[in-house]
Coordinates of C-alpha atoms in Angstrom, one line a residue:
Chain A
M17 CA 113.2 123.4 88.0
L18 CA 115.0 121.6 85.1
T19 CA 115.3 123.8 82.1
P20 CA 114.2 122.3 78.8
E21 CA 117.7 122.1 77.5
Q22 CA 118.5 119.8 80.6
V23 CA 115.9 117.6 79.6
N24 CA 116.7 117.5 76.1
R25 CA 120.3 116.7 77.0
V26 CA 119.1 113.9 79.5
A27 CA 116.6 112.4 77.0
H28 CA 119.4 112.4 74.3
L29 CA 122.1 110.6 76.6
A30 CA 119.0 108.1 77.4
R31 CA 118.2 107.7 73.7
L32 CA 114.9 108.5 74.5
T33 CA 112.6 110.4 72.2
L34 CA 110.1 112.2 73.9
T35 CA 106.9 114.2 73.3
E36 CA 106.6 118.1 74.1
D37 CA 104.1 117.0 76.9
E38 CA 106.6 114.4 78.4
K39 CA 109.4 116.7 78.7
Q40 CA 107.5 119.3 80.2
R41 CA 105.8 116.6 82.6
Y42 CA 109.3 115.0 83.2
A43 CA 111.0 118.3 84.0
R44 CA 108.3 119.2 86.7
Q45 CA 108.2 115.8 88.3
L46 CA 112.0 114.8 88.2
S47 CA 112.5 118.4 89.8
A48 CA 110.2 117.6 92.7
I49 CA 112.1 114.5 93.1
L50 CA 115.5 116.1 93.0
D51 CA 114.4 118.7 95.6
Y52 CA 113.3 115.7 97.8
A53 CA 116.9 114.1 97.3
E54 CA 118.4 117.4 98.5
Q55 CA 118.3 116.3 102.1
L56 CA 121.3 114.3 101.2
A57 CA 123.2 117.5 100.9
S58 CA 123.0 118.3 104.6
V59 CA 124.6 114.9 105.5
D60 CA 128.2 114.7 106.6
V61 CA 130.0 112.3 104.1
S62 CA 133.3 113.8 104.4
H63 CA 134.9 110.6 105.8
V64 CA 132.7 108.1 104.3
S65 CA 133.4 105.6 101.5
P66 CA 130.6 105.0 98.9
T67 CA 129.2 101.6 98.9
A68 CA 128.7 100.3 95.4
T69 CA 128.1 96.7 96.6
V70 CA 127.1 95.1 99.7
L71 CA 129.3 92.3 99.3
P72 CA 132.8 92.0 100.6
V73 CA 135.1 92.9 97.5
R74 CA 137.9 90.6 97.1
S75 CA 140.2 89.9 94.2
V76 CA 140.3 86.4 92.5
V77 CA 142.5 84.8 90.2
R78 CA 140.8 84.1 87.0
E79 CA 139.8 80.6 86.5
A80 CA 140.8 78.7 83.5
D81 CA 138.2 79.0 80.6
V82 CA 135.8 76.2 80.5
V83 CA 133.9 75.6 77.2
N84 CA 130.2 75.1 78.0
Q85 CA 127.2 74.5 75.8
L86 CA 125.5 77.5 76.0
L87 CA 123.2 79.0 73.3
T88 CA 123.2 78.1 69.7
R89 CA 123.1 80.8 67.1
D90 CA 119.6 80.1 66.3
E91 CA 118.6 80.6 69.9
V92 CA 120.6 83.9 70.2
L93 CA 118.8 85.2 67.1
K94 CA 115.5 83.9 67.8
N95 CA 114.3 87.1 69.6
A96 CA 115.9 89.4 67.2
P97 CA 113.5 92.1 65.6
R98 CA 115.7 91.6 62.4
S99 CA 118.2 89.0 61.5
D100 CA 119.6 87.4 58.4
G101 CA 119.8 84.0 60.0
E102 CA 123.7 84.7 60.7
S103 CA 123.6 88.0 62.4
F104 CA 121.5 90.8 63.8
E105 CA 120.5 93.4 61.1
V106 CA 120.5 97.3 61.7
A107 CA 120.2 100.2 59.6
A108 CA 123.8 101.2 58.4
A109 CA 125.7 103.2 61.3
I110 CA 128.2 104.6 58.9
T111 CA 127.4 105.4 55.1
E112 CA 129.6 107.2 52.6
S113 CA 128.0 110.4 53.0
S114 CA 128.6 110.9 56.5
Chain B
M1 CA 90.0 71.0 96.8
I2 CA 92.5 73.8 96.2
D3 CA 91.2 76.4 98.6
H4 CA 94.1 77.4 101.2
L5 CA 96.3 74.6 100.0
T6 CA 99.8 75.0 101.4
V7 CA 103.2 73.9 100.1
K8 CA 103.4 71.2 102.8
A9 CA 99.5 69.9 102.1
V10 CA 100.3 69.4 98.6
R11 CA 103.2 67.4 99.2
A12 CA 101.4 65.4 101.4
G13 CA 98.2 64.8 99.2
L14 CA 100.2 64.0 96.3
Q15 CA 102.4 61.3 98.4
N16 CA 99.1 59.9 99.8
K17 CA 97.4 59.8 96.6
Q18 CA 94.6 62.2 97.6
F19 CA 95.2 63.9 94.2
S20 CA 97.5 63.8 91.4
A21 CA 99.6 66.6 90.1
L22 CA 97.5 66.7 87.0
E23 CA 94.1 66.9 89.0
L24 CA 95.5 69.6 91.2
T25 CA 97.1 71.5 88.2
R26 CA 93.6 71.2 86.2
A27 CA 92.2 72.6 89.0
Y28 CA 94.3 75.6 89.5
L29 CA 93.9 76.4 85.8
K30 CA 90.2 76.2 85.9
R31 CA 90.2 78.7 88.9
I32 CA 92.7 81.0 87.2
H33 CA 90.4 81.1 84.0
E34 CA 87.6 82.0 86.4
H35 CA 89.1 84.7 88.3
N36 CA 92.0 86.2 86.5
P37 CA 89.9 88.1 84.1
R38 CA 88.7 90.1 87.1
L39 CA 91.9 90.1 89.2
N40 CA 94.4 90.3 86.2
A41 CA 97.2 88.4 88.3
Y42 CA 98.5 86.6 85.4
I43 CA 100.0 88.0 82.3
S44 CA 100.5 84.7 80.4
V45 CA 98.8 81.3 81.7
N46 CA 100.9 78.3 80.6
D47 CA 98.1 75.8 80.2
E48 CA 99.6 73.1 78.0
E49 CA 102.9 73.2 79.3
A50 CA 101.6 73.2 82.9
L51 CA 99.5 69.9 82.2
R52 CA 102.6 68.4 80.8
Q53 CA 104.9 69.1 83.8
A54 CA 102.1 67.7 85.9
Q55 CA 101.9 64.5 84.0
A56 CA 106.0 64.4 84.2
A57 CA 105.7 65.1 88.0
D58 CA 102.9 62.2 88.2
E59 CA 105.4 59.8 86.5
R60 CA 108.0 60.7 89.1
I61 CA 105.9 60.6 92.2
A62 CA 104.7 57.0 90.9
K63 CA 108.5 56.1 90.7
G64 CA 108.9 57.0 94.2
D65 CA 110.6 60.2 93.7
D66 CA 110.6 62.9 96.2
T67 CA 111.3 66.7 96.1
P68 CA 110.3 69.3 98.3
V69 CA 108.2 71.0 94.9
L70 CA 107.6 67.8 93.1
G71 CA 104.2 68.5 91.7
L72 CA 103.7 71.8 93.2
P73 CA 101.5 74.2 90.9
M74 CA 103.2 77.6 91.3
A75 CA 103.5 81.1 89.8
I76 CA 106.4 83.0 88.5
K77 CA 106.9 86.8 88.3
D78 CA 107.3 87.7 84.7
V79 CA 110.6 89.3 85.2
L80 CA 112.1 85.9 85.7
S81 CA 113.1 84.3 82.4
T82 CA 111.3 81.1 81.7
K83 CA 112.6 78.9 78.7
G84 CA 109.8 78.7 76.0
L85 CA 107.5 80.9 77.9
R86 CA 106.7 84.5 77.3
T87 CA 108.5 86.9 79.6
T88 CA 107.5 90.3 79.2
A89 CA 108.8 92.1 82.4
G90 CA 105.2 94.1 82.3
S91 CA 106.4 95.9 79.2
R92 CA 105.5 96.4 75.5
M93 CA 109.2 96.4 74.9
L94 CA 109.2 92.5 75.4
E95 CA 105.7 91.8 74.3
N96 CA 106.8 88.9 72.2
Y97 CA 110.0 87.6 73.9
V98 CA 110.1 83.9 74.6
P99 CA 113.5 83.2 76.6
T100 CA 115.6 80.4 75.3
W101 CA 117.0 79.7 78.7
D102 CA 115.6 79.5 82.1
A103 CA 116.6 81.8 85.2
T104 CA 118.5 79.8 87.6
C105 CA 116.0 79.9 90.2
V106 CA 113.3 78.7 87.5
A107 CA 116.0 76.0 86.4
N108 CA 116.3 74.8 90.2
L109 CA 112.3 74.6 90.5
R110 CA 111.8 73.1 87.1
A111 CA 114.5 70.4 87.8
A112 CA 112.9 69.6 90.9
G113 CA 109.5 69.0 89.4
A114 CA 107.7 72.2 90.2
I115 CA 104.6 73.3 87.8
F116 CA 104.5 76.7 86.5
L117 CA 101.0 77.8 85.9
G118 CA 101.9 81.0 84.4
K119 CA 103.6 84.5 84.5
T120 CA 102.3 86.9 86.8
N121 CA 101.7 90.7 86.5
T122 CA 104.3 93.3 87.6
D123 CA 104.9 96.8 87.4
E124 CA 107.2 97.2 84.1
F125 CA 110.6 96.2 84.7
A126 CA 109.6 96.0 88.5
M127 CA 109.4 99.8 88.9
G128 CA 106.5 100.7 91.1
S129 CA 104.7 99.9 94.1
S130 CA 101.3 99.4 93.1
T131 CA 101.4 96.9 89.7
E132 CA 99.7 100.1 88.2
N133 CA 102.5 100.5 85.8
S134 CA 102.2 97.2 83.8
A135 CA 101.4 97.4 80.1
Y136 CA 99.1 94.6 80.7
G137 CA 96.5 96.6 83.0
V138 CA 96.3 96.7 86.7
T139 CA 96.2 93.7 89.1
H140 CA 93.4 94.2 91.5
N141 CA 93.5 93.4 95.3
P142 CA 91.3 90.4 96.2
H143 CA 90.6 92.1 99.6
D144 CA 89.0 95.2 97.9
E145 CA 89.1 95.0 94.1
S146 CA 89.0 98.9 94.0
R147 CA 92.3 98.9 95.5
V148 CA 95.9 98.1 94.5
P149 CA 97.8 94.9 95.6
G150 CA 101.0 96.7 96.0
G151 CA 103.8 96.3 93.8
S152 CA 105.9 95.4 92.0
S153 CA 105.2 91.9 92.5
G154 CA 101.6 92.4 92.9
G155 CA 100.4 89.6 90.4
S156 CA 102.3 87.1 92.5
A157 CA 100.9 88.3 95.8
V158 CA 97.2 88.2 94.5
A159 CA 97.9 84.8 92.6
V160 CA 99.0 83.2 96.2
A161 CA 96.2 85.2 98.1
A162 CA 93.3 84.5 95.7
N163 CA 94.3 80.7 95.5
L164 CA 95.4 81.2 91.9
C165 CA 98.5 79.0 92.8
V166 CA 100.2 77.4 96.1
V167 CA 103.1 79.8 96.1
A168 CA 104.9 82.2 94.1
L169 CA 108.5 83.7 93.1
G170 CA 108.8 87.4 93.2
T171 CA 111.5 90.1 92.9
D172 CA 112.2 92.6 95.7
T173 CA 114.7 95.7 94.7
G174 CA 113.2 98.3 97.2
G175 CA 110.3 96.3 99.0
S176 CA 108.5 94.4 95.9
V177 CA 108.1 91.2 97.6
R178 CA 107.3 92.4 101.2
Q179 CA 105.1 95.2 100.4
P180 CA 102.5 93.6 98.0
A181 CA 102.6 90.6 100.6
A182 CA 101.6 93.0 103.2
Y183 CA 98.7 94.6 101.2
C184 CA 97.3 90.9 100.0
G185 CA 97.4 89.6 103.7
I186 CA 100.3 86.7 103.0
T187 CA 103.8 86.2 103.8
G188 CA 106.7 87.4 101.5
L189 CA 110.3 86.4 101.9
K190 CA 113.0 88.8 100.8
N191 CA 116.2 86.9 100.8
T192 CA 119.9 88.4 101.5
Y193 CA 121.4 90.1 98.4
G194 CA 123.4 87.1 96.8
R195 CA 121.5 84.5 98.5
V196 CA 119.6 83.6 95.4
S197 CA 121.2 83.9 91.9
R198 CA 120.1 86.9 89.6
Y199 CA 121.0 85.1 86.6
G200 CA 118.0 85.2 84.4
L201 CA 116.3 87.8 86.5
I202 CA 115.8 90.7 84.1
A203 CA 117.8 93.6 85.7
Y204 CA 116.4 96.5 87.3
G205 CA 119.1 97.6 90.1
S206 CA 121.7 95.3 90.1
S207 CA 123.2 96.0 93.5
L208 CA 119.9 95.8 95.1
D209 CA 117.7 93.3 93.2
S210 CA 117.0 89.9 94.7
V211 CA 114.7 86.9 94.3
G212 CA 112.1 86.2 97.0
V213 CA 109.0 83.9 97.9
L214 CA 105.4 84.8 98.2
A215 CA 103.5 82.3 100.1
K216 CA 100.6 81.5 102.7
N217 CA 103.1 81.2 105.5
A218 CA 106.6 81.1 106.4
E219 CA 107.0 77.4 106.5
D220 CA 105.9 77.5 102.8
A221 CA 108.2 80.1 102.0
A222 CA 111.0 78.1 103.8
I223 CA 110.3 75.1 101.4
V224 CA 110.6 76.9 98.1
N225 CA 113.5 78.8 99.5
S226 CA 115.6 75.6 100.1
V227 CA 115.3 75.0 96.4
I228 CA 115.9 78.5 95.0
A229 CA 118.8 79.4 97.3
G230 CA 122.7 78.6 96.6
H231 CA 125.8 79.6 95.0
D232 CA 125.7 80.0 91.0
P233 CA 128.6 80.2 88.9
K234 CA 126.6 82.2 86.3
D235 CA 126.2 85.1 89.0
S236 CA 129.2 86.5 90.3
T237 CA 127.4 88.1 93.2
S238 CA 125.8 85.1 94.3
I239 CA 127.1 84.0 97.8
H240 CA 129.3 81.0 98.5
S241 CA 127.6 79.8 101.5
P242 CA 125.9 76.5 102.0
V243 CA 122.1 76.6 102.2
P244 CA 120.5 75.6 105.5
N245 CA 117.8 73.0 105.7
Y246 CA 115.4 75.9 106.2
V247 CA 112.5 73.5 107.1
D248 CA 114.2 71.4 109.4
E249 CA 115.7 74.4 111.2
I250 CA 112.7 76.5 111.6
N251 CA 111.0 73.2 113.1
S252 CA 113.7 72.9 115.7
L253 CA 114.4 76.6 116.4
K254 CA 110.8 77.0 117.8
S255 CA 111.9 77.1 121.2
K256 CA 114.7 79.9 120.6
I257 CA 111.9 82.7 120.7
Q258 CA 112.7 82.5 124.2
N259 CA 115.5 85.3 124.8
L260 CA 115.3 86.3 121.2
R261 CA 116.6 90.1 121.2
I262 CA 114.0 92.1 119.0
G263 CA 114.5 95.7 118.1
V264 CA 111.9 98.2 117.4
P265 CA 113.3 101.4 115.5
K266 CA 111.6 104.5 116.8
E267 CA 112.1 106.0 113.3
Y268 CA 109.8 103.7 111.8
F269 CA 106.9 104.7 114.0
I270 CA 106.5 108.3 112.8
G271 CA 103.9 110.7 111.6
G272 CA 102.0 109.5 108.5
L273 CA 101.6 106.1 109.9
Q274 CA 98.2 104.8 109.9
P275 CA 97.1 104.3 113.4
D276 CA 95.7 101.0 112.7
V277 CA 99.1 99.8 111.2
E278 CA 101.0 101.0 114.1
N279 CA 98.7 99.4 116.8
A280 CA 98.6 95.9 114.8
V281 CA 102.5 96.0 114.5
R282 CA 102.9 97.0 118.0
E283 CA 100.4 94.2 119.0
G284 CA 102.5 91.8 116.7
V285 CA 105.7 92.7 118.8
R286 CA 103.8 92.1 122.2
A287 CA 103.1 88.5 121.0
F288 CA 106.9 87.9 120.7
E289 CA 107.4 89.4 124.0
R290 CA 104.6 87.1 125.4
M291 CA 106.5 83.9 123.7
G292 CA 109.7 85.1 125.6
A293 CA 111.6 87.4 123.5
V294 CA 113.0 90.4 124.7
V295 CA 112.0 93.5 123.3
K296 CA 113.9 96.9 123.2
E297 CA 113.8 100.4 121.3
I298 CA 116.6 101.2 119.1
S299 CA 117.5 103.9 116.7
L300 CA 118.3 103.6 113.1
P301 CA 119.0 107.4 112.7
T302 CA 119.5 107.4 108.6
T303 CA 116.4 105.7 108.2
H304 CA 114.6 109.1 106.5
L305 CA 117.4 108.8 104.0
G306 CA 116.7 105.7 102.5
L307 CA 114.2 106.7 100.1
P308 CA 116.4 109.5 98.3
V309 CA 119.4 107.2 98.5
Y310 CA 117.3 104.3 97.0
Y311 CA 115.7 106.4 94.1
L312 CA 119.3 107.7 93.1
I313 CA 120.9 104.5 93.1
A314 CA 118.4 102.3 91.7
T315 CA 117.5 104.6 88.9
A316 CA 121.0 105.3 88.1
E317 CA 121.5 101.5 87.8
A318 CA 118.1 101.1 85.8
S319 CA 119.4 103.8 83.2
S320 CA 122.4 101.6 82.6
N321 CA 120.6 98.3 82.7
L322 CA 117.7 99.4 80.4
S323 CA 120.3 100.6 77.8
R324 CA 120.3 97.0 76.6
F325 CA 116.7 97.5 75.1
D326 CA 118.0 99.0 71.6
G327 CA 115.9 97.4 69.2
V328 CA 118.6 95.2 67.8
K329 CA 119.1 91.9 69.9
Y330 CA 115.6 91.3 71.3
G331 CA 112.3 92.8 71.9
L332 CA 110.4 95.7 70.1
R333 CA 111.9 97.8 67.1
V334 CA 110.7 101.0 65.7
N335 CA 112.5 102.0 62.5
G336 CA 113.9 105.4 62.2
D337 CA 116.1 107.5 59.7
D338 CA 119.2 106.1 61.2
L339 CA 120.6 104.1 64.0
I340 CA 120.2 106.9 66.7
D341 CA 116.7 107.8 65.3
M342 CA 115.9 103.9 65.9
Y343 CA 117.1 103.7 69.2
G344 CA 114.9 106.8 70.4
K345 CA 111.8 106.0 68.9
T346 CA 112.1 102.2 69.8
R347 CA 112.6 103.4 73.5
Q348 CA 110.0 105.7 73.3
A349 CA 107.0 103.2 72.1
G350 CA 108.6 100.3 73.9
F351 CA 108.8 102.0 77.5
G352 CA 105.9 103.1 79.7
D353 CA 105.7 106.5 81.7
E354 CA 107.5 105.4 84.8
V355 CA 110.2 103.4 83.3
K356 CA 111.1 106.6 81.1
R357 CA 111.1 108.9 84.4
R358 CA 113.2 106.5 86.1
I359 CA 115.7 106.3 83.1
M360 CA 115.8 110.0 83.0
L361 CA 116.1 110.5 86.6
G362 CA 119.2 108.0 86.7
T363 CA 120.9 109.3 83.5
Y364 CA 120.6 112.7 85.1
A365 CA 122.0 111.4 88.6
L366 CA 125.1 109.7 86.4
S367 CA 125.5 112.6 83.9
A368 CA 128.8 114.7 83.9
G369 CA 128.4 117.6 86.5
Y370 CA 125.9 115.7 88.7
Y371 CA 127.5 112.3 89.4
D372 CA 129.3 113.4 92.6
A373 CA 126.3 115.6 94.1
Y374 CA 123.9 112.9 93.4
Y375 CA 125.0 109.2 92.5
I376 CA 128.4 109.3 94.6
R377 CA 126.7 111.3 97.6
A378 CA 123.9 108.6 97.7
Q379 CA 126.4 105.8 97.5
K380 CA 128.3 107.2 100.5
V381 CA 124.9 107.7 102.6
R382 CA 124.4 104.2 101.7
T383 CA 127.4 103.3 103.5
L384 CA 125.7 105.1 106.6
I385 CA 122.5 103.4 106.1
K386 CA 124.2 100.1 106.4
Q387 CA 126.6 101.0 109.3
D388 CA 123.3 101.8 111.1
F389 CA 121.8 98.3 110.8
E390 CA 125.4 96.7 111.4
R391 CA 125.6 98.6 115.0
A392 CA 121.7 97.7 115.6
Y393 CA 122.5 94.0 115.0
Q394 CA 125.2 93.9 117.8
E395 CA 122.5 94.5 120.2
V396 CA 119.6 92.7 118.8
D397 CA 118.7 89.6 116.6
I398 CA 116.1 90.9 114.7
I399 CA 114.3 94.2 113.9
M400 CA 110.5 94.6 113.7
T401 CA 108.6 97.2 112.1
P402 CA 105.8 98.0 109.7
V403 CA 106.2 96.9 106.0
A404 CA 104.6 100.2 104.5
P405 CA 103.1 103.1 106.4
T406 CA 99.4 102.3 105.2
T407 CA 97.4 99.5 104.1
A408 CA 96.5 99.1 100.2
F409 CA 95.4 102.4 98.7
K410 CA 93.1 102.7 95.8
I411 CA 93.5 102.3 92.4
G412 CA 94.7 105.6 90.6
E413 CA 95.2 107.4 94.0
K414 CA 98.8 107.9 93.5
V415 CA 99.3 107.7 89.7
E416 CA 99.8 111.4 89.3
D417 CA 102.4 112.2 91.8
P418 CA 105.2 109.8 91.5
L419 CA 106.8 111.2 94.6
Q420 CA 104.0 110.3 96.7
M421 CA 104.0 106.6 95.3
Y422 CA 107.9 106.4 96.0
L423 CA 106.8 107.3 99.9
T424 CA 105.2 104.1 100.3
D425 CA 108.5 102.5 100.0
V426 CA 109.9 104.4 103.2
F427 CA 110.2 101.5 105.3
S428 CA 111.3 98.9 102.8
V429 CA 114.1 100.2 101.0
T430 CA 116.7 100.5 103.8
L431 CA 116.8 96.8 103.8
N432 CA 117.9 96.5 100.1
L433 CA 120.6 99.2 100.6
A434 CA 121.9 97.2 103.6
G435 CA 121.8 94.0 101.3
N436 CA 120.0 92.3 104.3
C437 CA 117.1 89.9 104.5
G438 CA 113.5 90.4 105.4
I439 CA 109.9 89.1 105.9
S440 CA 106.6 90.6 105.6
V441 CA 104.0 88.8 108.0
P442 CA 100.5 89.3 108.3
C443 CA 99.5 90.8 111.7
G444 CA 95.9 91.9 111.5
F445 CA 93.6 94.0 109.6
D446 CA 92.6 97.6 109.4
Q447 CA 89.1 99.1 110.3
Q448 CA 88.3 98.8 106.5
K449 CA 89.2 94.9 106.7
L450 CA 92.3 95.4 104.7
P451 CA 95.4 93.2 105.8
I452 CA 98.3 94.8 107.7
G453 CA 102.0 93.4 107.2
M454 CA 104.5 93.4 110.0
Q455 CA 108.2 93.4 108.8
L456 CA 110.8 91.4 110.3
M457 CA 114.4 92.3 109.4
G458 CA 117.3 90.3 109.7
P459 CA 121.3 90.8 109.0
A460 CA 122.9 89.2 105.9
L461 CA 122.0 85.5 105.7
G462 CA 119.6 85.6 108.7
E463 CA 116.9 84.0 106.8
T464 CA 116.7 81.0 109.0
Q465 CA 116.2 83.1 112.2
L466 CA 113.5 85.2 110.5
L467 CA 111.8 82.4 108.8
S468 CA 111.8 80.7 112.1
A469 CA 110.5 83.6 114.0
A470 CA 107.7 84.3 111.6
H471 CA 106.8 80.3 111.7
T472 CA 106.5 80.4 115.5
Y473 CA 104.4 83.5 115.3
Q474 CA 102.1 82.1 112.7
F475 CA 102.0 78.7 114.7
S476 CA 101.0 80.3 117.8
T477 CA 98.5 82.8 116.4
F478 CA 96.7 80.5 114.0
N479 CA 96.7 77.2 115.5

């Protein structure tokens, strides 16, 4: 069973604020899923390479940059929750007191 | 006018002036407004713009223009970006998100003159097997409205099955095109990884995500696939391989069922498989045998490892992909005391239960101390699963299995137990892990008159052969 500390740590890493109820429920449900995943522990993978992509991995030479008409600034900012028309607006990440 | 219209019939009707694209679109919109309040297949209906697209299509047709999808009224799953048309991914997070650009597959269809009737319901960020995880309510299966349509492309499956569009796009990360197609009694093509560009597909598991087609039959899927498949410089994982003329190929390949080698893996016929499903799929296999195919039992010994591998890899990729929803660039923002607090509160309010659960699971599997035991180990077992298929395709051409262990289950039946819900994907996830293609084909009904789906699996870029086999089966069964 995942401990409350483990759940808090993962929630923080994932930047998720969770309610007490969610923390307890996820601890229980994630533990059941991880128990189920335990069957992978018994598979012999000592001589197996991991598959991150099914595509053949190949080295390529970077092509020269081509300037394309993509999105205008207005289009980029159109869906922003807050912007000043030139950039995204967020709360100060660094303040004098910190 | 529109009952059971196929893509092929629409094209013929438009060319023969049996109806105009505008008339057709009006008829579909009318039907959507009649039935969607009950079925909830669409999240957004594209009324005005669809009529404008129809008018433009009629003008092109009048000038003698012709494309495989010109004037075709279709639906798009709401995880595919549509310029100027709200794209929610089934999430509160994107409730007001209006893309300023099209996904490449959507752009291809738009350029070819297809008409977009609307955006179909989906489990939030395509995470689910029943369309119950949508922030916009559950979609109902038209064969029994107390049952789920499957998921996550449940809205697209219902839109096709209930004649609320001719054909629809879906996406498949672990079975999300094939399983709802099976539950709703239609055909669902899952493309080889990289065959269709993922550009503009709101990412869930990037090494697994693929775009597919939900259609009334394999020929319709082939027609639409010929428009959406192909290399895209905007997706570095899209395949550089010419797109076959699927429609010509499937009609000329018909005789090639003769001596087609079909493998039936014993690991897909196990306890927990509904007897009606087993019988219908075995009968489907026999139908191929009667048409001259050679059937042999094969073994895919790593089949049972597919689910745990899938749920570790997909959630790990999801935890990374969904970090972009931070309340800054697009989507919901909930203000907080500082930036970190804003992220936490925004994601708390914007994501639903299953999405949070998967982000938590994936973050855990990637976190220090667990990365090797879970994530890397899952990737290694993924290699074994892929090798199983490679071995099998040395002795058979296609593999036939059930799509899912049961027919459509009751709404609410599995909501409380995530692991039980995940188990419905046991026969579909292996294909995504191997990166291959597959197609879900209706093969009968159970005692409650619920549709059963048969899965035809093929090797990478085996779409032509799958579509051909499915088309021949459907042609011989229904004509």
